[in-house]
XYZ file of C-alpha atoms in Angstrom:
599
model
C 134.316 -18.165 198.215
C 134.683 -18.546 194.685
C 130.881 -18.841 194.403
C 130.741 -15.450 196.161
C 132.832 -13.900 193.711
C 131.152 -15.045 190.496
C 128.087 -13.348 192.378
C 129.356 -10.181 193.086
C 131.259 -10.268 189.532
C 127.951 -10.463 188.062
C 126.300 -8.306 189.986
C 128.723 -5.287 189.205
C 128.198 -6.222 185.379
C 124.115 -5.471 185.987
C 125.352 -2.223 187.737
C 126.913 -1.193 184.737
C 124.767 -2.457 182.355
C 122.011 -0.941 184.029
C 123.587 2.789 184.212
C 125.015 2.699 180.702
C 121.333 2.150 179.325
C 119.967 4.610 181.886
C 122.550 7.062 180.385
C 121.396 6.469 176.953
C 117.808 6.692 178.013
C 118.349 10.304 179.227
C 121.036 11.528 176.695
C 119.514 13.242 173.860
C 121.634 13.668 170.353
C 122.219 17.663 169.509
C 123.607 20.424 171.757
C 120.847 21.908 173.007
C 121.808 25.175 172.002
C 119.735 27.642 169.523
C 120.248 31.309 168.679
C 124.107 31.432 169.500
C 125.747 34.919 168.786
C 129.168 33.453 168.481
C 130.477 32.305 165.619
C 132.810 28.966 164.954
C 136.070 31.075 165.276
C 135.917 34.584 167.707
C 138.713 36.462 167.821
C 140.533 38.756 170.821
C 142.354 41.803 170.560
C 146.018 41.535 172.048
C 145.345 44.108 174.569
C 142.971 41.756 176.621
C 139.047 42.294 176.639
C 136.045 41.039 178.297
C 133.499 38.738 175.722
C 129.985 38.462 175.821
C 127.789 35.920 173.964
C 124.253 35.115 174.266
C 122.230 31.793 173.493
C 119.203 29.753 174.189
C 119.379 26.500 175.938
C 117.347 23.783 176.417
C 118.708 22.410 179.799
C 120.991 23.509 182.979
C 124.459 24.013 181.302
C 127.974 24.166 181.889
C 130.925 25.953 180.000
C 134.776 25.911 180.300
C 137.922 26.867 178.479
C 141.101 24.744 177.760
C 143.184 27.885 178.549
C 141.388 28.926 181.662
C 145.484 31.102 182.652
C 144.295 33.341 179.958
C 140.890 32.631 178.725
C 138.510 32.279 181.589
C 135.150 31.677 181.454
C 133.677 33.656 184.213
C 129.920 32.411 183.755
C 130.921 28.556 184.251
C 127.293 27.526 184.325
C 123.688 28.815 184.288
C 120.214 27.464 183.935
C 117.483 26.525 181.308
C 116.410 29.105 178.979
C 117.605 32.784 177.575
C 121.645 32.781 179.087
C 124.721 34.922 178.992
C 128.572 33.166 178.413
C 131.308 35.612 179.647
C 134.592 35.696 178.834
C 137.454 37.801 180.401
C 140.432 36.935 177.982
C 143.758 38.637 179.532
C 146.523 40.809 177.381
C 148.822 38.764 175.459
C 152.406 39.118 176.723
C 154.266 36.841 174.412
C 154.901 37.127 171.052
C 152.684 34.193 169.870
C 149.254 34.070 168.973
C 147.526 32.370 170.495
C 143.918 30.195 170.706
C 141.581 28.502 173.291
C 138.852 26.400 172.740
C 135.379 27.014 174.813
C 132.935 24.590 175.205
C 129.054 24.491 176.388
C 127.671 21.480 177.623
C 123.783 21.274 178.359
C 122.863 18.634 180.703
C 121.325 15.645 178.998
C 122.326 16.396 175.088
C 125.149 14.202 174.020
C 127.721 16.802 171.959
C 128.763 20.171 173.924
C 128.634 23.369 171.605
C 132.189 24.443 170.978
C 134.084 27.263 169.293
C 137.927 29.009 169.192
C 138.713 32.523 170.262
C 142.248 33.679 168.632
C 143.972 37.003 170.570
C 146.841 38.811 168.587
C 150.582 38.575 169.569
C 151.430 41.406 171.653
C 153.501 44.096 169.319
C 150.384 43.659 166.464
C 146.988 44.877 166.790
C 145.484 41.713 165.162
C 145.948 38.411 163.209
C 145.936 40.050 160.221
C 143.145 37.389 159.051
C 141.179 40.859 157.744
C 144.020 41.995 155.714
C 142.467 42.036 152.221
C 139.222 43.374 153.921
C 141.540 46.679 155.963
C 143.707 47.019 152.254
C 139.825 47.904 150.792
C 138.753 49.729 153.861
C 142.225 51.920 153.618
C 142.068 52.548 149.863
C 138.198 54.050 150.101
C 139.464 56.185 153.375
C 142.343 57.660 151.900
C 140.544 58.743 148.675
C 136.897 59.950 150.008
C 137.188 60.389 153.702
C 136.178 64.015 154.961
C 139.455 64.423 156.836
C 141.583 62.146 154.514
C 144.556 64.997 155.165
C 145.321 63.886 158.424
C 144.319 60.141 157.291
C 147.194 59.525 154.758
C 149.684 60.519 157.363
C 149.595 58.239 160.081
C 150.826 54.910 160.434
C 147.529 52.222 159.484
C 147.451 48.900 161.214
C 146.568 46.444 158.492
C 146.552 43.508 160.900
C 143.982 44.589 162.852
C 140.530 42.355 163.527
C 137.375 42.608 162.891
C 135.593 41.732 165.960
C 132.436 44.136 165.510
C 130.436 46.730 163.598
C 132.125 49.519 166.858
C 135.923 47.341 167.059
C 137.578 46.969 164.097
C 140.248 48.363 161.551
C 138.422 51.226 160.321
C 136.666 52.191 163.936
C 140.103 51.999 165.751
C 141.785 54.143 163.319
C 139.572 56.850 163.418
C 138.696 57.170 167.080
C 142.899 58.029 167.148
C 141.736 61.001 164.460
C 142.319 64.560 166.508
C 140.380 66.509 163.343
C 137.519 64.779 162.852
C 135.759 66.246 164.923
C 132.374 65.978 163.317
C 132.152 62.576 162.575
C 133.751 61.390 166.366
C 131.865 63.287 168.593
C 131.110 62.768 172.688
C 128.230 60.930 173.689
C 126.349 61.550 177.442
C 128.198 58.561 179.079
C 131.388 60.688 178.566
C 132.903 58.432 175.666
C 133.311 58.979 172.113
C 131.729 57.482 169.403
C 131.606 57.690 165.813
C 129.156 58.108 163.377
C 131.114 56.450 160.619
C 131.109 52.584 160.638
C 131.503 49.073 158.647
C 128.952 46.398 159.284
C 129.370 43.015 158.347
C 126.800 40.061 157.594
C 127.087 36.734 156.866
C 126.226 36.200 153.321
C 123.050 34.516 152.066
C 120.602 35.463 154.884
C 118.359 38.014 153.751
C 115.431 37.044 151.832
C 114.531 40.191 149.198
C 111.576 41.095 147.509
C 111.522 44.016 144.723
C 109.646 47.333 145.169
C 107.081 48.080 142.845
C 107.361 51.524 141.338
C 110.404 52.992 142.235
C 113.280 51.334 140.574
C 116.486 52.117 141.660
C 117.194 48.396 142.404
C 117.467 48.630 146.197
C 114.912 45.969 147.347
C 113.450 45.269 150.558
C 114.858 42.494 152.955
C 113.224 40.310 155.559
C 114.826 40.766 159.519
C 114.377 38.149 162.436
C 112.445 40.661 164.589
C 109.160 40.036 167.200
C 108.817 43.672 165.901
C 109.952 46.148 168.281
C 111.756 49.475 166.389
C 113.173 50.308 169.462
C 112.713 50.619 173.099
C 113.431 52.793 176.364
C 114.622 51.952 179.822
C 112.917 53.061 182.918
C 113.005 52.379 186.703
C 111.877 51.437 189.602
C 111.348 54.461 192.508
C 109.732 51.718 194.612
C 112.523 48.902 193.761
C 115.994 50.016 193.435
C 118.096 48.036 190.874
C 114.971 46.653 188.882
C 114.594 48.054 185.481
C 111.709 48.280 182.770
C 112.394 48.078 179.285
C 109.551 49.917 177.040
C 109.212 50.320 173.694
C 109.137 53.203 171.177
C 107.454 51.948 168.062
C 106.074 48.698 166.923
C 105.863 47.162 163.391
C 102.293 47.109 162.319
C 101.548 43.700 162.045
C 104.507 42.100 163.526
C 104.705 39.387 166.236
C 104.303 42.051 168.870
C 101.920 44.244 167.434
C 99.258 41.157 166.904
C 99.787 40.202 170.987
C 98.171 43.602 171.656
C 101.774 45.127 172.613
C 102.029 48.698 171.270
C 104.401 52.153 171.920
C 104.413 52.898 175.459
C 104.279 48.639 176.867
C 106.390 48.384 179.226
C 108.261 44.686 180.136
C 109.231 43.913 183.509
C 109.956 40.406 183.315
C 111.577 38.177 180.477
C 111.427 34.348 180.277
C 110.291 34.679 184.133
C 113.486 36.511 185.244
C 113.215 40.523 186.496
C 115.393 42.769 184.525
C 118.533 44.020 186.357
C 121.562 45.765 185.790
C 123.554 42.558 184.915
C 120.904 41.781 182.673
C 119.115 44.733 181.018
C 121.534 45.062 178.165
C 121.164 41.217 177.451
C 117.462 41.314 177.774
C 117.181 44.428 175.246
C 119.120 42.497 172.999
C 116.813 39.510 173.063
C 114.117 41.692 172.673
C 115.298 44.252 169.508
C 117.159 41.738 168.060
C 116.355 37.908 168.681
C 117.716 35.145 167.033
C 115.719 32.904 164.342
C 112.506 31.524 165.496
C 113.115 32.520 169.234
C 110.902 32.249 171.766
C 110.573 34.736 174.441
C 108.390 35.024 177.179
C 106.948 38.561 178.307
C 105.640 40.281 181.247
C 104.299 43.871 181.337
C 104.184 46.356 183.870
C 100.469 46.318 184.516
C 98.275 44.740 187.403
C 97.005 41.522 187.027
C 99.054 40.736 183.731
C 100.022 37.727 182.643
C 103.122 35.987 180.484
C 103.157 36.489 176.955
C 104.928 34.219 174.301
C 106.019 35.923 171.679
C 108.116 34.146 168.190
C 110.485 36.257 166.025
C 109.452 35.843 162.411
C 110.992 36.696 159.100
C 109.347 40.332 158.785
C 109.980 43.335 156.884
C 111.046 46.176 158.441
C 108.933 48.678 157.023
C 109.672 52.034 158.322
C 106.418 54.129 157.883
C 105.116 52.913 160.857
C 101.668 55.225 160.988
C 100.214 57.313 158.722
C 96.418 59.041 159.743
C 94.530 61.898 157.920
C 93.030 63.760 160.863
C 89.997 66.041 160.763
C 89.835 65.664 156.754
C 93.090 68.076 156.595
C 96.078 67.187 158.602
C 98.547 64.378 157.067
C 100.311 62.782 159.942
C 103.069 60.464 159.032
C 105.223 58.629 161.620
C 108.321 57.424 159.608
C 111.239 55.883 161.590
C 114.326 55.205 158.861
C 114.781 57.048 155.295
C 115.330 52.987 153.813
C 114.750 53.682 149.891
C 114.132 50.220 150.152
C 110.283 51.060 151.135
C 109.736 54.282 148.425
C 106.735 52.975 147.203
C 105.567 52.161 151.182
C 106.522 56.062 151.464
C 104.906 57.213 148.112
C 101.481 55.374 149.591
C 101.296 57.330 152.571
C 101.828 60.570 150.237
C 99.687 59.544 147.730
C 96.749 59.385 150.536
C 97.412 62.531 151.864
C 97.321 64.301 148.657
C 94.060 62.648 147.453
C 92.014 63.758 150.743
C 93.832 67.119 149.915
C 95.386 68.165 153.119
C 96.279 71.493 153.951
C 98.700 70.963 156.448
C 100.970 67.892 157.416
C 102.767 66.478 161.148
C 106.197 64.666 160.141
C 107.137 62.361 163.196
C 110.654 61.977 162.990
C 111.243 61.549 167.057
C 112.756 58.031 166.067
C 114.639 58.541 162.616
C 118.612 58.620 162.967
C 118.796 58.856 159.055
C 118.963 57.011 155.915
C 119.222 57.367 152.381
C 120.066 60.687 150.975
C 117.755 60.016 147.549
C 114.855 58.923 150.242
C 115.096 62.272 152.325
C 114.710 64.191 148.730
C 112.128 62.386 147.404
C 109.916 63.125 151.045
C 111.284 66.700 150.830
C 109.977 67.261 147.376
C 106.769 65.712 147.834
C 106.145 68.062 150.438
C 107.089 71.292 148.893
C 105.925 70.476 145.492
C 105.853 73.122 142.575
C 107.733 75.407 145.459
C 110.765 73.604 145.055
C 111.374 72.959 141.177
C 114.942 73.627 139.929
C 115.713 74.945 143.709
C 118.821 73.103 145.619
C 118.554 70.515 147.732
C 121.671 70.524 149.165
C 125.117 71.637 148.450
C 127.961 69.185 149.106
C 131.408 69.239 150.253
C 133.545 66.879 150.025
C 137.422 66.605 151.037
C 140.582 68.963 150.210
C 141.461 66.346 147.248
C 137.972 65.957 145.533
C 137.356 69.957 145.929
C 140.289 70.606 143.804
C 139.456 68.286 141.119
C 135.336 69.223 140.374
C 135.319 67.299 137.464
C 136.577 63.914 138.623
C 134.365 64.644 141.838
C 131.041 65.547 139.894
C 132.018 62.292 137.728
C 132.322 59.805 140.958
C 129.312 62.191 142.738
C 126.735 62.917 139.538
C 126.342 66.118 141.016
C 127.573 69.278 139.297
C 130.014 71.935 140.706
C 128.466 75.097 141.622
C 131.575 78.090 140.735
C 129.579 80.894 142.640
C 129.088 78.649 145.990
C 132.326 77.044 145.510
C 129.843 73.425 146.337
C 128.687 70.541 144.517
C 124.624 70.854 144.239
C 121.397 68.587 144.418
C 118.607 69.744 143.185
C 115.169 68.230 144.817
C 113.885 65.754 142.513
C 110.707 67.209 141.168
C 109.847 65.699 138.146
C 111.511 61.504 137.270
C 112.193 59.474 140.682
C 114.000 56.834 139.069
C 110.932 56.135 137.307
C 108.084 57.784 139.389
C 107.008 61.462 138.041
C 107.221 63.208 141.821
C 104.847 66.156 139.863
C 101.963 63.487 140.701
C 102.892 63.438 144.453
C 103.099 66.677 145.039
C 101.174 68.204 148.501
C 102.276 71.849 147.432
C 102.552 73.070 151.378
C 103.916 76.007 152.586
C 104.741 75.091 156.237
C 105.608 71.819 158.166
C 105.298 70.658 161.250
C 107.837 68.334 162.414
C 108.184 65.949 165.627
C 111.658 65.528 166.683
C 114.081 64.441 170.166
C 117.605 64.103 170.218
C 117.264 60.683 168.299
C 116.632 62.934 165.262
C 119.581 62.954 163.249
C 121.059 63.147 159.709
C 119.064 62.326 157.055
C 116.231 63.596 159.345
C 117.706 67.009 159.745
C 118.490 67.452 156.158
C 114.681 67.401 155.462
C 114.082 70.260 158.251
C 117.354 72.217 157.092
C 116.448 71.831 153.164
C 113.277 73.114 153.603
C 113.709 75.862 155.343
C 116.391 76.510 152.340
C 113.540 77.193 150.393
C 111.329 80.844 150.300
C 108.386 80.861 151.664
C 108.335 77.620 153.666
C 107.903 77.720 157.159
C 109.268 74.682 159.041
C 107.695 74.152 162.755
C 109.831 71.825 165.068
C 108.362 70.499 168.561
C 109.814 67.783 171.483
C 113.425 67.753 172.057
C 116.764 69.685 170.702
C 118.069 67.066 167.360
C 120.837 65.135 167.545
C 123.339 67.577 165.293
C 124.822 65.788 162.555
C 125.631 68.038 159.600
C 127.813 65.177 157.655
C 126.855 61.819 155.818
C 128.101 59.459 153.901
C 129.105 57.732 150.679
C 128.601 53.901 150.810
C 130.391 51.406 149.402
C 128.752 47.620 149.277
C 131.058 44.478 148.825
C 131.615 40.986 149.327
C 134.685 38.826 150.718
C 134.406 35.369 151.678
C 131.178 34.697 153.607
C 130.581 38.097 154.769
C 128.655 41.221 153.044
C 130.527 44.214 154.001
C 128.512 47.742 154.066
C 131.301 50.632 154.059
C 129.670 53.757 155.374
C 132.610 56.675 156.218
C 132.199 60.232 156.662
C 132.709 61.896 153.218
C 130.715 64.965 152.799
C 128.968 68.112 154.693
C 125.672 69.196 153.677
C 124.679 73.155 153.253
C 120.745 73.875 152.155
C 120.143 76.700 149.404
C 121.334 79.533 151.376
C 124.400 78.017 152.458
C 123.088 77.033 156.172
C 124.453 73.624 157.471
C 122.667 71.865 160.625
C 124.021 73.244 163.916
C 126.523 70.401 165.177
C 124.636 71.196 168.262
C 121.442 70.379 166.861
C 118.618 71.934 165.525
C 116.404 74.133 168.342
C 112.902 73.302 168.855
C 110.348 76.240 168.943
C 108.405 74.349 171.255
C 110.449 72.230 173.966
C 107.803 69.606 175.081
C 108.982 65.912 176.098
C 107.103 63.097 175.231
C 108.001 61.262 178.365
C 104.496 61.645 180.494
C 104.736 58.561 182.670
C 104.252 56.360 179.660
C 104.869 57.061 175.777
C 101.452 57.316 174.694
C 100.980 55.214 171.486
C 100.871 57.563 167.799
C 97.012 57.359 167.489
C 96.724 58.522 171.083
C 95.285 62.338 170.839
C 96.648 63.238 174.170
C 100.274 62.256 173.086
C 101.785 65.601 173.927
C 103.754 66.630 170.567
C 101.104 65.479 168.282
C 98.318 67.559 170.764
C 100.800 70.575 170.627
C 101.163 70.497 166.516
C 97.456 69.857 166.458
C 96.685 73.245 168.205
C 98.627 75.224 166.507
C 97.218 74.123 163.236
C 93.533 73.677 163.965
C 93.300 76.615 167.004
C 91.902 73.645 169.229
C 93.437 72.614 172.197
C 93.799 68.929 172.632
C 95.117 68.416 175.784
C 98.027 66.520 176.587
C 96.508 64.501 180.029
C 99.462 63.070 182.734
C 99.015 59.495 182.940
C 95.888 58.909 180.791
C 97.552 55.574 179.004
C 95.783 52.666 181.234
C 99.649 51.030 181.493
C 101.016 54.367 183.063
C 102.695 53.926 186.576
C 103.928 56.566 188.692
C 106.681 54.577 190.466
C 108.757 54.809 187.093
C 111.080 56.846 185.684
C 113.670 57.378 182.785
C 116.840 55.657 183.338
C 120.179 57.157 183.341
C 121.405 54.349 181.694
C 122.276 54.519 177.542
C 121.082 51.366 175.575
C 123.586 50.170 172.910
C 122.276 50.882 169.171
C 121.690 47.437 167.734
C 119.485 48.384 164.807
C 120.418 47.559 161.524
C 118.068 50.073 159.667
C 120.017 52.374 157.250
C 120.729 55.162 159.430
C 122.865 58.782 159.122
C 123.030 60.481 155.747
C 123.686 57.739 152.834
C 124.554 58.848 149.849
C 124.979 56.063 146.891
C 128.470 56.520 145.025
C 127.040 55.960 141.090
C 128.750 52.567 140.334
C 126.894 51.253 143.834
C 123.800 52.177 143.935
C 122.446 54.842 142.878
């Protein structure tokens, strides 16, 4: 008996000997987890919301809360690969705040990925953690925001969060603004949003590189991209609930641009997985805006194709995406964000144009939301040339406050007040450039043809509206009514703690020489032709229907625009009804640099 025990003693021990070395065998050290988008310590608004989080990881994995009554993880698992953690944290009814701590376990890595979500006390809008960062915020809106009348009397929140670029002190105090009415303005889902906005980094990622000629010390940084400017949703006649996400533009020599991929590629599949409703906002992100060194896996919408791997690299984002001299005379110049960052990129693709000596030029602004306000001068001026010395760019104006005090406001501005307009001017820049002599740019045109959709906006429409400004100068527009924003912004660039803050609130209208501001409507087209033809035909494609329309009308030629001729065209597609969420990080909207920060 005793025998018998000593036996099955033993063998017990080689049980557990044996499955605490198998363990070790198959545990590997790490989490398993790359290109997380949350950060060590989330936070909640006290109201309740639902959180979303994306990450990469290398096994099956499972995820759960400590504080699953309030904080409940409502993705508790998912599989290898590209996945999606959601979060519905419920309103806080107490008068506490309050934490719970998530973590991610992938099978077979030894340490689970963890971080803390804080909500607010019920009674306060936040922690009040971004206290110093709201005290900044508040002091810049009260002085220079447009509508800074109705600003200084309500009540501020100080204690509010921020969570993101769209939910935090400065966005939640203005979307409760009745008079702002240019700067919040309804979007097609129904909703309002608002083209003023704060954007936060952590500190220390960029990697810079100094432009050449230009030197007004902004200096070009280096994105995680595969290269994709931005894309459109389609879908499926023939499948209801599948999706296709396509893109728009591609950087020239970026990771997608070298697999073949160009405007008009459409993706059907990601990392093996069709695109969906629950997933097409999560797989757009992937795509526009992937973590570092990520790894996706691509499938097109065209017979016979196979996967693609594509890696996001350190690239710059350089926004003059095309540029072609056609037939010896026409300059065409596809240019997606006015980033001053890229002048000398921009004063290339000029300085081309006026050495073949072009008569005529095609401006492709379908994609541009905006930019810098010097940027959209400097391309203005180039194109007018001797037309436009000592004529105004744009007049300016600026708030009740800084109208009644011109010299403090030409002072904090540089720009002078104008007594017979009752504006602040800008003259176009012919002549110095911050170092570059425009004179030696100059393509001396009388008229302009310009490509534009309802993604046109700001910075964009200043070019069309101070051109026409000027006598003599005949501006052409074809595609789409523009988007309709008449106001930009002064910015205001900090640091606190680890984060870089970029302060961009509505502070000014723009009016071109003869007093004419853009309609907040838009700007009309003279020929209404969309670009969607079963496929977005790629820039150097002749049959692409706005270039073939401005081609025409400048040479006398037809060059037809064909239905379907791109090879990945499909007629079971169609546009989407669905909005994509703007995740770009190119300057966009009218930017103007306040003296001491930039400019």
């Amino acid at each position: 008996m005793m025998k018998n025990l000593r036996y099955t003693r033993f063998a017990v021990l080689l049980l557990l000997l044996a499955a605490g070395s198998c363990g070790k065998d198959k545990t590997t050290t790490g989490e398993g987890i790359t290109g997380a988008s949350w950060t060590a310590a989330e936070t909640a608004v006290a109201d309740g919301e639902q959180k979303t989080y994306h990450f990469m990881s290398a096994a099956n994995w499972t995820a759960q809360s400590d504080e699953p009554a309030w904080c409940e993880v409502t993705t508790p698992s998912g599989d290898k690969g590209q996945s999606t953690l959601k979060i519905t944290v419920d309103k806080n009814e107490t008068a506490s705040t309050r934490s719970a701590n998530i973590s991610i376990k992938i099978s077979g890595f030894g340490t689970a990925g963890e971080f803390t979500i804080t909500q607010a006390a019920s009674g306060s809008g936040g922690s009040g953690a971004d206290r110093e960062l709201n005290k900044r915020v508040d002091d810049f809106l009260a002085k220079y925001y447009l509508w800074n009348g109705e600003y200084s009397q309500m009540t501020r929140d100080l204690s509010l969060d921020y969570v993101s670029t769209n939910d935090n002190f400065m966005s939640r105090t203005l979307m409760s603004m009745t008079t702002n009415d240019l700067d919040k303005k309804k979007n097609s889902s129904g909703g309002y949003s608002l083209y003023s906005y704060l954007l936060r980094t952590p500190t220390g990622r960029s990697i810079a590189q100094t432009t050449r000629g230009v030197n007004h010390g902004l200096t070009k940084e280096k994105e995680n991209s595969l290269g994709i400017v931005n894309m459109f949703a389609v879908e499926f006649s023939n499948k209801p609930g599948y999706y296709g996400l396509g893109i728009l533009a591609v950087y020239p020599e970026s990771p997608v641009a070298k697999a073949g991929f160009m405007r008009g590629t459409i993706f059907v599949q990601v990392n093996g997985k069709d695109i969906t409703a629950a997933n097409l906002n999560s797989v757009y992100a992937q795509l526009v805006a992937p973590g570092g060194g990520q790894t996706l896996t691509v499938t097109e919408n065209a017979k016979g194709a196979e996967p693609v791997s594509l890696t996001a690299e350190e690239i710059y984002p350089n926004p003059v995406l095309y540029s072609e001299i056609i037939d010896g005379k026409i300059g065409y110049l596809v240019y997606s964000s006015f980033d001053a960052a890229y002048d000398d990129d921009l004063l290339g693709a000029i300085a081309k144009f006026k050495d073949a000596g072009i008569t005529d030029m095609i401006l492709d602004l379908r994609i541009n939301g905006g930019g810098h306000v010097i940027t959209a001068n400097m391309l203005s001026t180039c194109i007018a040339g001797s037309k436009c010395e000592n004529a105004v760019y744009q007049y300016y104006r600026y708030n009740d406050d800084r109208m009644k005090k011109p010299s403090q406001t030409t002072q904090e501005t540089g720009h002078p007040y104008d007594t017979q307009q009752k504006r602040f001017r800008e003259d176009f820049r012919y002549g110095n450039y911050y170092g570059v002599d425009l004179r030696n740019y100059a393509l001396n045109l009388g008229r302009l043809y310009v490509i534009v959709t309802k993604n046109t906006a700001s910075s964009s429409e200043a070019v069309i509206n101070s051109l026409r400004g000027l006598d003599g100068f005949t501006v052409t527009l074809v595609g789409e009514k523009t988007n309709g924003k008449n106001v930009g912004m002064e910015v205001s660039k900090f640091t606190l703690g680890s984060y870089q803050y970029e302060l961009t609130p509505i502070t000014f209208q723009g009016y071109n020489a003869k007093m004419v501001t853009v309609d907040p409507k838009g700007l009309s087209v003279d020929k209404q032709i969309s670009e969607w033809d079963y496929a977005f035909k790629d820039f150097s494609d002749r049959s692409e229907p706005l270039v073939a329309w401005a081609l025409s009308q400048i040479t006398g030629t037809s060059y037809a625009a064909y239905v379907g001729t791109n090879t990945r065209a499909a007629t079971n597609i169609r546009p989407a009804t669905v909005s994509l969420p703007d995740l770009s990080t190119r300057p966009k909207g009218m930017i103007a640099f306040l003296p001491e920060s930039g400019e």
